[in-house]
Coordinates of C-alpha atoms and ligand atoms in Angstrom, one line a residue:
X1335 CA -184.7 -45.5 -27.0
X1336 CA -187.1 -42.7 -26.0
X1337 CA -186.0 -40.7 -22.8
X1338 CA -188.6 -38.5 -21.1
X1339 CA -189.0 -36.4 -18.0
X1340 CA -191.1 -38.1 -15.4
X1341 CA -193.1 -35.8 -13.0
X1342 CA -193.2 -38.5 -10.4
X1343 CA -189.5 -39.3 -10.1
X1344 CA -188.4 -35.8 -11.2
X1345 CA -186.0 -37.4 -13.4
X1346 CA -185.3 -38.2 -17.1
X1347 CA -186.1 -41.8 -17.7
X1348 CA -185.8 -44.3 -20.6
X1349 CA -189.1 -45.8 -21.7
X1350 CA -188.4 -49.6 -21.8
X1351 CA -189.4 -51.5 -24.9
X1352 CA -192.0 -54.4 -24.7
X1353 CA -194.8 -55.9 -26.7
X1354 CA -196.8 -52.7 -26.5
X1355 CA -197.2 -49.4 -24.5
X1356 CA -200.3 -48.2 -22.7
X1357 CA -200.7 -44.6 -23.2
X1358 CA -203.5 -42.6 -21.4
X1359 CA -204.5 -38.9 -21.9
X1360 CA -206.9 -37.1 -19.7
X1361 CA -209.5 -35.8 -22.1
X1362 CA -211.7 -32.8 -22.1
X1363 CA -214.7 -31.8 -20.2
X1364 CA -217.3 -31.6 -23.0
X1365 CA -219.5 -28.7 -21.8
X1366 CA -218.2 -26.2 -24.3
X1367 CA -215.8 -25.8 -27.3
X1368 CA -212.2 -26.6 -26.4
X1369 CA -209.9 -23.6 -26.4
X1370 CA -206.5 -23.6 -28.1
X1371 CA -204.7 -24.1 -24.7
X1372 CA -206.5 -27.3 -24.3
X1373 CA -205.5 -28.2 -27.9
X1374 CA -201.8 -27.6 -27.2
X1375 CA -202.0 -30.3 -24.5
X1376 CA -203.4 -32.8 -27.1
X1377 CA -200.9 -31.9 -29.7
X1378 CA -198.2 -32.7 -27.2
X1379 CA -199.8 -36.1 -26.5
X1380 CA -200.0 -36.6 -30.1
X1381 CA -196.3 -35.7 -30.6
X1382 CA -195.5 -38.4 -28.0
X1383 CA -197.8 -40.9 -29.5
X1384 CA -196.2 -40.4 -33.1
X1385 CA -192.7 -40.6 -31.6
X1386 CA -193.6 -43.9 -29.7
X1387 CA -195.0 -45.3 -33.0
X1388 CA -192.0 -44.4 -35.0
X1389 CA -189.7 -45.8 -32.3
X1390 CA -191.5 -49.1 -32.5
X1391 CA -193.2 -49.1 -29.2
X1392 CA -196.6 -50.1 -30.5
X1393 CA -198.6 -47.6 -28.4
X1394 CA -202.2 -48.2 -27.5
X1395 CA -203.8 -44.8 -26.9
X1396 CA -206.8 -44.1 -24.8
X1397 CA -208.5 -40.8 -23.8
X1398 CA -211.5 -40.3 -21.4
X1399 CA -214.2 -37.9 -22.2
X1400 CA -215.6 -36.2 -19.2
X1401 CA -219.4 -36.0 -19.9
X1402 CA -220.5 -35.8 -16.3
X1403 CA -219.4 -33.2 -13.9
X1404 CA -220.6 -29.8 -12.2
X1405 CA -220.2 -28.0 -15.5
X1406 CA -221.8 -30.6 -17.9
X1407 CA -224.7 -30.9 -15.5
X1408 CA -225.2 -27.2 -15.4
X1409 CA -225.0 -27.0 -19.3
X1410 CA -227.6 -29.8 -19.7
X1411 CA -230.0 -28.1 -17.3
X1412 CA -229.6 -24.7 -19.1
X1413 CA -230.5 -26.4 -22.3
X1414 CA -233.1 -29.0 -21.2
X1415 CA -234.5 -27.4 -18.2
X1416 CA -235.1 -28.6 -14.6
X1417 CA -236.5 -32.0 -15.8
X1418 CA -233.2 -32.8 -17.5
X1419 CA -232.2 -36.5 -17.6
X1420 CA -229.1 -38.5 -18.2
X1421 CA -230.2 -38.9 -21.9
X1422 CA -230.4 -35.2 -22.2
X1423 CA -226.9 -34.8 -20.5
X1424 CA -225.5 -37.3 -23.1
X1425 CA -227.1 -35.5 -25.9
X1426 CA -225.8 -32.2 -24.8
X1427 CA -222.3 -33.4 -24.3
X1428 CA -222.3 -35.5 -27.6
X1429 CA -222.4 -32.2 -29.5
X1430 CA -219.1 -30.9 -27.8
X1431 CA -217.5 -34.2 -28.0
X1432 CA -218.2 -34.2 -31.8
X1433 CA -216.8 -30.6 -32.0
X1434 CA -213.8 -31.6 -30.1
X1435 CA -213.1 -34.5 -32.5
X1436 CA -213.3 -32.0 -35.4
X1437 CA -210.9 -29.8 -33.6
X1438 CA -208.4 -32.6 -33.0
X1439 CA -208.6 -33.4 -36.8
X1440 CA -207.8 -29.8 -37.7
X1441 CA -204.6 -29.7 -35.6
X1442 CA -203.7 -33.1 -37.0
X1443 CA -203.9 -35.3 -34.0
X1444 CA -204.2 -38.9 -35.1
X1445 CA -207.7 -39.1 -33.5
X1446 CA -208.8 -42.1 -35.5
X1447 CA -206.1 -44.1 -33.5
X1448 CA -207.4 -43.1 -30.1
X1449 CA -209.9 -45.1 -28.2
X1450 CA -212.3 -42.5 -26.6
X1451 CA -214.2 -43.6 -23.6
X1452 CA -217.1 -41.5 -22.2
X1453 CA -217.5 -41.6 -18.5
X1454 CA -221.2 -42.2 -18.7
X1455 CA -220.5 -45.5 -20.6
X1456 CA -218.5 -47.0 -17.6
X1457 CA -220.9 -46.2 -14.7
X1458 CA -221.2 -49.8 -13.5
X1459 CA -217.4 -50.1 -13.4
X1460 CA -217.1 -46.8 -11.5
X1461 CA -219.5 -48.0 -8.9
X1462 CA -217.7 -51.3 -8.5
X1463 CA -214.3 -49.5 -8.1
X1464 CA -215.8 -47.4 -5.3
X1465 CA -217.3 -50.4 -3.7
X1466 CA -214.0 -52.1 -3.7
X1467 CA -212.4 -49.0 -2.1
X1468 CA -215.1 -49.2 0.6
X1469 CA -214.5 -52.8 1.3
X1470 CA -210.8 -52.0 1.9
X1471 CA -211.7 -49.2 4.2
X1472 CA -210.6 -46.3 1.8
X1473 CA -214.0 -44.9 1.1
X1474 CA -216.9 -44.0 3.5
X1475 CA -220.4 -42.6 3.2
X1476 CA -220.8 -39.4 5.0
X1477 CA -223.9 -37.8 6.7
X1478 CA -224.4 -35.7 3.5
X1479 CA -225.2 -39.0 1.6
X1480 CA -221.9 -38.7 -0.5
X1481 CA -219.1 -41.2 -0.5
X1482 CA -215.5 -39.8 0.1
X1483 CA -211.9 -41.1 -0.2
X1484 CA -210.2 -41.1 3.1
X1485 CA -206.8 -39.4 2.7
X1486 CA -206.0 -40.1 6.3
X1487 CA -206.4 -43.9 5.8
X1488 CA -204.4 -43.8 2.6
X1489 CA -201.6 -41.7 4.1
X1490 CA -201.4 -44.2 7.2
X1491 CA -201.0 -47.2 4.8
X1492 CA -198.9 -45.6 2.0
X1493 CA -197.5 -42.5 3.3
X1494 CA -196.9 -40.9 -0.2
X1495 CA -200.0 -38.7 -0.7
X1496 CA -198.9 -35.8 -2.9
X1497 CA -195.7 -37.2 -4.1
X1498 CA -196.5 -36.1 -7.7
X1499 CA -196.3 -32.6 -6.5
X1500 CA -193.2 -33.2 -4.4
X1501 CA -192.1 -35.0 -1.3
X1502 CA -192.7 -32.1 1.1
X1503 CA -196.4 -31.6 -0.3
X1504 CA -198.0 -32.6 3.1
X1505 CA -195.7 -30.5 5.3
X1506 CA -197.8 -28.0 7.3
X1507 CA -201.1 -29.1 6.0
X1508 CA -204.0 -30.4 8.0
X1509 CA -206.1 -33.3 6.6
X1510 CA -209.6 -33.6 7.6
X1511 CA -212.2 -31.5 6.0
X1512 CA -214.3 -32.7 3.0
X1513 CA -214.8 -31.2 -0.4
X1514 CA -217.6 -32.2 -2.8
X1515 CA -217.0 -29.8 -5.7
X1516 CA -214.9 -31.1 -8.6
X1517 CA -212.2 -28.4 -8.6
X1518 CA -210.3 -27.0 -5.6
X1519 CA -207.0 -25.5 -4.5
X1520 CA -203.9 -27.0 -3.0
X1521 CA -204.4 -25.4 0.5
X1522 CA -207.7 -27.3 1.0
X1523 CA -206.4 -30.7 1.6
X1524 CA -209.6 -32.6 1.8
X1525 CA -211.2 -35.9 1.5
X1526 CA -212.7 -35.8 -2.0
X1527 CA -216.1 -37.2 -3.3
X1528 CA -216.0 -40.4 -5.1
X1529 CA -219.8 -40.5 -5.4
X1530 CA -221.7 -37.3 -5.0
X1531 CA -225.2 -37.6 -3.6
X1532 CA -228.0 -36.4 -5.8
X1533 CA -229.4 -33.1 -5.2
X1534 CA -232.5 -32.3 -7.2
X1535 CA -232.0 -28.5 -7.2
X1536 CA -228.6 -28.7 -8.7
X1537 CA -228.8 -31.9 -10.7
X1538 CA -232.3 -32.1 -12.0
X1539 CA -233.1 -35.7 -12.9
X1540 CA -229.5 -36.5 -13.7
X1541 CA -228.3 -39.4 -11.3
X1542 CA -227.4 -43.1 -11.3
X1543 CA -228.7 -45.3 -8.6
X1544 CA -226.9 -47.9 -6.6
X1545 CA -228.1 -50.0 -3.6
X1546 CA -225.2 -48.8 -1.3
X1547 CA -224.1 -45.6 -2.8
X1548 CA -227.5 -44.3 -3.5
X1549 CA -228.7 -41.9 -6.1
X1550 CA -225.8 -39.8 -7.4
X1551 CA -222.9 -39.4 -9.8
X1552 CA -219.1 -39.9 -9.7
X1553 CA -216.7 -37.3 -8.6
X1554 CA -214.2 -36.1 -11.2
X1555 CA -211.1 -38.2 -10.2
X1556 CA -212.4 -41.6 -10.0
X1557 CA -213.3 -41.7 -13.7
X1558 CA -209.6 -41.9 -14.8
X1559 CA -208.6 -44.5 -12.3
X1560 CA -211.5 -46.7 -13.6
X1561 CA -210.9 -46.0 -17.3
X1562 CA -207.2 -46.8 -17.1
X1563 CA -208.2 -50.1 -15.6
X1564 CA -211.0 -50.8 -18.0
X1565 CA -209.2 -49.8 -21.2
X1566 CA -205.9 -51.5 -20.5
X1567 CA -207.6 -54.6 -19.1
X1568 CA -205.9 -54.5 -15.7
X1569 CA -202.4 -53.9 -17.2
X1570 CA -200.5 -50.9 -15.6
X1571 CA -200.5 -47.6 -17.6
X1572 CA -197.1 -47.0 -19.1
X1573 CA -197.4 -43.2 -19.7
X1574 CA -200.3 -40.9 -18.5
X1575 CA -200.4 -37.4 -20.0
X1576 CA -202.2 -34.2 -19.1
X1577 CA -201.6 -30.4 -18.6
X1578 CA -199.5 -29.3 -15.5
X1579 CA -202.7 -28.0 -13.8
X1580 CA -203.8 -31.7 -13.5
X1581 CA -201.0 -32.7 -11.2
X1582 CA -203.0 -31.6 -8.2
X1583 CA -205.6 -32.6 -7.3
X1584 CA -206.6 -34.7 -10.3
X1585 CA -203.6 -36.9 -10.9
X1586 CA -202.7 -36.9 -7.3
X1587 CA -206.1 -38.3 -6.4
X1588 CA -206.0 -40.9 -9.4
X1589 CA -202.7 -42.2 -7.8
X1590 CA -204.2 -42.5 -4.3
X1591 CA -207.4 -44.2 -5.5
X1592 CA -205.7 -46.6 -7.7
X1593 CA -202.9 -47.5 -5.4
X1594 CA -205.2 -48.0 -2.5
X1595 CA -206.8 -50.7 -4.7
X1596 CA -204.0 -52.2 -6.6
X1597 CA -201.0 -51.6 -4.4
X1598 CA -198.0 -49.2 -4.7
X1599 CA -196.5 -48.9 -8.1
X1600 CA -199.2 -50.8 -9.9
X1601 CA -200.9 -47.9 -11.5
X1602 CA -198.9 -45.4 -13.7
X1603 CA -195.2 -45.8 -14.5
X1604 CA -194.5 -42.5 -16.1
X1605 CA -196.3 -39.1 -15.8
X1606 CA -196.0 -36.7 -18.6
X1607 CA -197.2 -33.1 -18.1
X1608 CA -197.2 -30.4 -20.8
X1609 CA -197.0 -26.7 -19.8
X1610 CA -199.7 -24.1 -20.4
X1611 CA -200.4 -21.8 -23.3
X1612 CA -200.4 -18.2 -22.0
X1613 CA -202.0 -15.0 -23.2
X1614 CA -200.3 -11.9 -22.0
X1615 CA -198.4 -14.0 -19.4
X1616 CA -201.6 -15.6 -17.9
X1617 CA -202.9 -19.2 -18.3
X1618 CA -205.5 -19.2 -21.2
X1619 CA -208.6 -20.5 -19.5
X1620 CA -212.4 -20.3 -19.9
X1621 CA -212.8 -18.9 -16.4
X1622 CA -210.3 -16.0 -17.1
X1623 CA -212.2 -15.3 -20.2
X1624 CA -208.8 -14.9 -22.1
X1625 CA -209.3 -17.8 -24.5
X1626 CA -209.6 -18.4 -28.3
X1627 CA -211.2 -21.4 -30.0
X1628 CA -210.0 -22.8 -33.2
X1629 CA -213.1 -21.4 -34.9
X1630 CA -212.1 -17.9 -33.8
X1631 CA -208.8 -18.4 -35.6
X1632 CA -210.3 -20.0 -38.6
X1633 CA -212.2 -16.8 -39.2
X1634 CA -208.9 -15.2 -40.2
X1635 CA -207.1 -18.2 -41.7
X1636 CA -208.9 -21.3 -42.9
X1637 CA -205.7 -23.4 -42.3
X1638 CA -205.4 -22.1 -38.7
X1639 CA -205.5 -25.7 -37.2
X1640 CA -202.3 -26.7 -39.2
X1641 CA -200.5 -23.4 -38.5
X1642 CA -201.4 -23.6 -34.8
X1643 CA -199.9 -27.1 -34.7
X1644 CA -196.6 -25.7 -36.2
X1645 CA -196.6 -22.9 -33.7
X1646 CA -197.1 -25.2 -30.7
X1647 CA -194.2 -27.2 -31.8
X1648 CA -191.9 -24.2 -31.6
X1649 CA -191.7 -24.5 -27.8
X1650 CA -190.8 -27.6 -25.9
X1651 CA -193.8 -29.4 -24.2
X1652 CA -192.4 -28.6 -20.7
X1653 CA -192.1 -24.9 -21.5
X1654 CA -194.8 -22.3 -21.2
X1655 CA -195.7 -20.7 -24.6
X1656 CA -197.3 -17.2 -25.2
X1657 CA -199.9 -17.1 -27.8
X1658 CA -199.9 -14.1 -30.1
X1659 CA -201.4 -13.2 -33.5
X1660 CA -197.9 -12.5 -34.7
X1661 CA -196.7 -16.0 -33.8
X1662 CA -199.4 -17.5 -36.1
X1663 CA -198.3 -15.2 -39.0
X1664 CA -194.7 -16.2 -38.4
X1665 CA -195.8 -19.9 -38.4
X1666 CA -197.7 -19.4 -41.6
X1667 CA -194.6 -18.0 -43.3
X1668 CA -192.4 -20.6 -41.9
X1669 CA -194.5 -23.4 -43.4
X1670 CA -194.6 -21.6 -46.8
X1671 CA -190.8 -21.5 -46.5
X1672 CA -190.6 -25.4 -45.9
X1673 CA -192.9 -25.8 -48.8
X1674 CA -190.5 -23.8 -51.1
X1675 CA -187.6 -26.0 -49.8
X1676 CA -189.5 -29.2 -50.6
X1677 CA -190.5 -28.0 -54.1
X1678 CA -186.9 -27.1 -55.0
X1679 CA -185.7 -30.6 -54.1
X1680 CA -182.8 -29.0 -52.1
X1681 CA -183.7 -30.8 -49.0
X1682 CA -183.4 -34.4 -50.2
X1683 CA -179.6 -34.5 -50.0
X1684 CA -179.6 -33.7 -46.3
X1685 CA -182.4 -36.2 -45.5
X1686 CA -181.5 -37.8 -42.3
X1687 CA -184.2 -39.6 -40.5
X1688 CA -181.9 -41.2 -37.9
X1689 CA -180.8 -38.0 -36.7
X1690 CA -184.2 -36.5 -36.5
X1691 CA -185.2 -39.4 -34.3
X1692 CA -182.3 -38.8 -31.9
X1693 CA -183.5 -35.3 -31.4
X1694 CA -187.1 -36.4 -30.6
X1695 CA -185.9 -39.3 -28.3
X1696 CA -184.3 -36.6 -26.1
X1697 CA -187.6 -35.7 -24.2
X1698 CA -189.2 -34.6 -27.4
X1699 CA -186.7 -32.0 -28.3
X1700 CA -188.4 -30.7 -31.5
X1701 CA -186.0 -27.9 -32.3
X1702 CA -183.1 -30.5 -32.1
X1703 CA -185.0 -32.7 -34.5
X1704 CA -185.7 -29.9 -36.9
X1705 CA -182.0 -29.0 -37.0
X1706 CA -181.1 -32.5 -38.0
X1707 CA -183.7 -34.2 -40.1
X1708 CA -185.1 -33.7 -43.6
X1709 CA -188.1 -31.3 -43.9
X1710 CA -190.2 -33.8 -45.6
X1711 CA -189.8 -36.5 -43.1
X1712 CA -190.3 -34.3 -40.1
X1713 CA -193.1 -32.2 -41.2
X1714 CA -195.3 -34.8 -42.7
X1715 CA -194.9 -37.9 -40.8
X1716 CA -193.3 -37.0 -37.5
X1717 CA -194.5 -33.6 -36.6
X1718 CA -197.7 -33.9 -38.4
X1719 CA -197.8 -30.5 -40.0
X1720 CA -199.1 -30.3 -43.4
X1721 CA -196.7 -28.4 -45.6
X1722 CA -199.0 -26.1 -47.7
X1723 CA -198.2 -23.6 -50.4
X1724 CA -198.5 -20.0 -49.6
X1725 CA -202.0 -18.8 -49.3
X1726 CA -203.6 -17.2 -52.4
X1727 CA -206.0 -14.2 -52.2
X1728 CA -208.9 -16.2 -53.8
X1729 CA -208.8 -18.8 -51.0
X1730 CA -210.7 -16.6 -48.6
X1731 CA -213.6 -18.3 -46.9
X1732 CA -214.5 -15.5 -44.5
X1733 CA -217.9 -14.7 -46.0
X1734 CA -219.1 -18.4 -45.8
X1735 CA -220.6 -19.8 -42.7
X1736 CA -221.4 -23.0 -41.0
X1737 CA -221.2 -26.3 -43.0
X1738 CA -220.4 -24.6 -46.3
X1739 CA -217.4 -23.0 -44.7
X1740 CA -216.2 -26.3 -43.2
X1741 CA -216.7 -28.0 -46.6
X1742 CA -214.8 -25.2 -48.5
X1743 CA -211.9 -25.4 -46.1
X1744 CA -211.8 -29.1 -46.3
X1745 CA -211.8 -28.9 -50.2
X1746 CA -208.9 -26.5 -50.1
X1747 CA -207.0 -28.8 -47.9
X1748 CA -207.8 -31.8 -50.2
X1749 CA -206.6 -29.9 -53.2
X1750 CA -203.4 -28.9 -51.4
X1751 CA -202.8 -32.5 -50.6
X1752 CA -203.5 -33.4 -54.3
X1753 CA -206.5 -35.6 -53.3
X1754 CA -208.6 -34.7 -56.3
X1755 CA -211.1 -37.5 -55.7
X1756 CA -212.0 -36.1 -52.3
X1757 CA -211.9 -32.5 -53.6
X1758 CA -214.5 -33.6 -56.3
X1759 CA -216.7 -35.2 -53.6
X1760 CA -216.5 -32.0 -51.5
X1761 CA -217.4 -29.9 -54.6
X1762 CA -220.5 -32.0 -55.0
X1763 CA -221.4 -31.5 -51.3
X1764 CA -221.0 -27.8 -51.6
X1765 CA -223.1 -27.7 -54.7
X1766 CA -225.8 -29.7 -52.8
X1767 CA -225.9 -26.7 -50.3
X1768 CA -226.9 -24.3 -53.2
X1769 CA -223.3 -23.0 -53.7
X1770 CA -221.1 -23.0 -56.8
X1771 CA -217.3 -23.6 -56.7
X1772 CA -214.8 -22.3 -59.1
X1773 CA -211.1 -22.9 -59.3
X1774 CA -209.5 -19.7 -60.5
X1775 CA -205.9 -18.6 -60.9
X1776 CA -206.3 -16.8 -57.7
X1777 CA -207.6 -19.9 -55.8
X1778 CA -210.9 -21.5 -55.0
X1779 CA -214.0 -19.3 -55.2
X1780 CA -217.2 -20.4 -53.5
X1781 CA -220.4 -18.3 -54.2
X1782 CA -224.1 -18.8 -53.5
X1783 CA -225.9 -19.9 -56.6
X1784 CA -228.3 -17.4 -58.0
X1785 CA -232.0 -18.6 -57.6
X1786 CA -233.8 -18.0 -60.9
Ligands
LIG2351 P1 -210.3 -29.5 -19.2 O1 -211.2 -29.7 -20.4 O2 -210.3 -28.3 -18.6 O3 -210.2 -30.7 -18.4 O4 -208.8 -29.4 -19.9 C1 -208.3 -30.3 -20.9 C2 -206.8 -30.3 -21.0 O5 -206.2 -29.1 -21.4 C3 -206.1 -30.6 -19.7 O6 -205.0 -31.6 -19.9 C4 -205.6 -29.4 -19.2 O7 -204.4 -29.5 -18.4 C5 -205.3 -28.7 -20.5 N1 -205.3 -27.2 -20.4 C6 -206.2 -26.4 -19.9 N2 -205.7 -25.1 -20.0 C7 -204.6 -25.1 -20.7 C8 -203.8 -24.1 -21.3 N3 -204.0 -22.8 -21.1 N4 -202.6 -24.4 -21.9 C9 -202.3 -25.7 -22.1 N5 -203.2 -26.8 -21.6 C10 -204.3 -26.5 -21.0
LIG2352 ZN1 -208.1 -37.7 -15.8

C-alpha cells in the first residue's frame, strides 16, 4: 500500500485501492521552452505514476496545457502582431507544446500514457462552470466587465479558504480587493478573475464570446477545476500534483471554485507537491533568468535527459535540490557504474523487487528503494533511467544542429538499447538530410556528405 504526504491534511496517508485512480498534474504554460526545474516536477509526477502502476492502482493520468494566459497572449502578439487571433495563439502555443512533449520523452516521462488537455479545447465547459458559480452566488461580474470569484461568499459558506497553505492562513488578512492578473502574492488576498474582459490593446483579437460573460478569456485557476471535472467525468480526483509554488494561489483557488460548485470534500482527496530545483540557493525560474533548458544541457551531453532524470532521483520529491554541472557529471558516472554491475551479472543474486517496492511505498523514498532492490529492476522499469554504457569520444554531436542532431542523438539511444531496426530507420533519415553515418570503434560519427 502506497503512503504519501498530503499537503492538505499535513499527514502521511495511505492511498486506498479501488478500481482505478484519477491522477491530475498541473501542466506547463506553453509560451516558451520548459526549464529543467519544470521538468523536475514532471519527473516526480512520473515517478508517482510508475509507482501507482506497479502497485496495481490502475492510474489514469491527465495533464492540462495552459495555452491561454497573460504570457501566451503576449507571445502570440509578439509573433503575429496586433491582429493576432485565437488561431494564431493556438499555432504559437502548439510549437512549445510539441517541444514540451519532446522534453518529457527525453527525461523518460511516460508521456504516451498521459491525456493532455489544452485549455482552449474546453472553452464551453469553462464558461458553463463559471455560469454555474454565478447561479450559486460565488461569481459576480464587476464594473470592469470581468467576472470574479467571491472569496467572501466562499468563506461565509465553507470557512476553509487557504486551508491548503495552513489553518491560520487568513489570520490578519483583509479580503476585498480584486486582482485580474494571473500571478499574485500571498499578501494580496483578493477576489480573482474567472473570466477576464477583453481589452483590445493587450489582447489583440484573442477572445471568446459569451452572452452573459461577454468577450474575454478565462483566468488561470478555473481551467484546472474544469479539466479535472471533464477528464474524470465528474469523479473526484484522487491525487493532484504540482510544484510547491502552486499551493497558493493556484491550488487554493482550484479548491475554492470546485468546492463552491460540488460541495466540501468532493474535489481532490490527496495533494502532492514537489519541491523546487535551485541554482545557487535560489529557485530556478524564467523571471530570475537563472534557468537552463534541456537543450542547453544537450549541447554538452547528448544523453542529458536521462542523466538529468537520474540526478533528480537523488533527492526526495519533498526536498529542494541544488543544480550544478558537477551533479550531472556525477550522475553520468553513477549510471555507467550501474551498467558495469549489470554487465557483470553480479546484481542478479540480490534481486529483490518486493523490497524495492517497500522503499517507494514509503512516500516515494528512492534512496530506500535503491538500497534494497536490484539495479535492473529499479533503473529500467521503476525509476525509468536508461542504463547506458559509458560515453565514447566518437559519440559527440556538438557540431550538428537542429533536426540532424536530434536524429543522431535518437540513433545513439536506439543503438544503446539494441534497437537496431530503429537505428537503421534513423540512419536513413539522417542520410536523407544530406549527412553520412559511420559506426566506428570510437562510436557513431555523423558528417555532412560532400557535394560533388
Ligand atoms: P509553469 O509552466 O510555470 O506553470 O510551471 C510548471 C510546473 O513546474 C509547475 O508545477 C511548477 O510548480 C513547476 N516549477 C516551476 N519552477 C520550478 C523549479 N525551479 N523547480 C521545480 N519545479 C518548478
Ligand atoms: Zn493547475
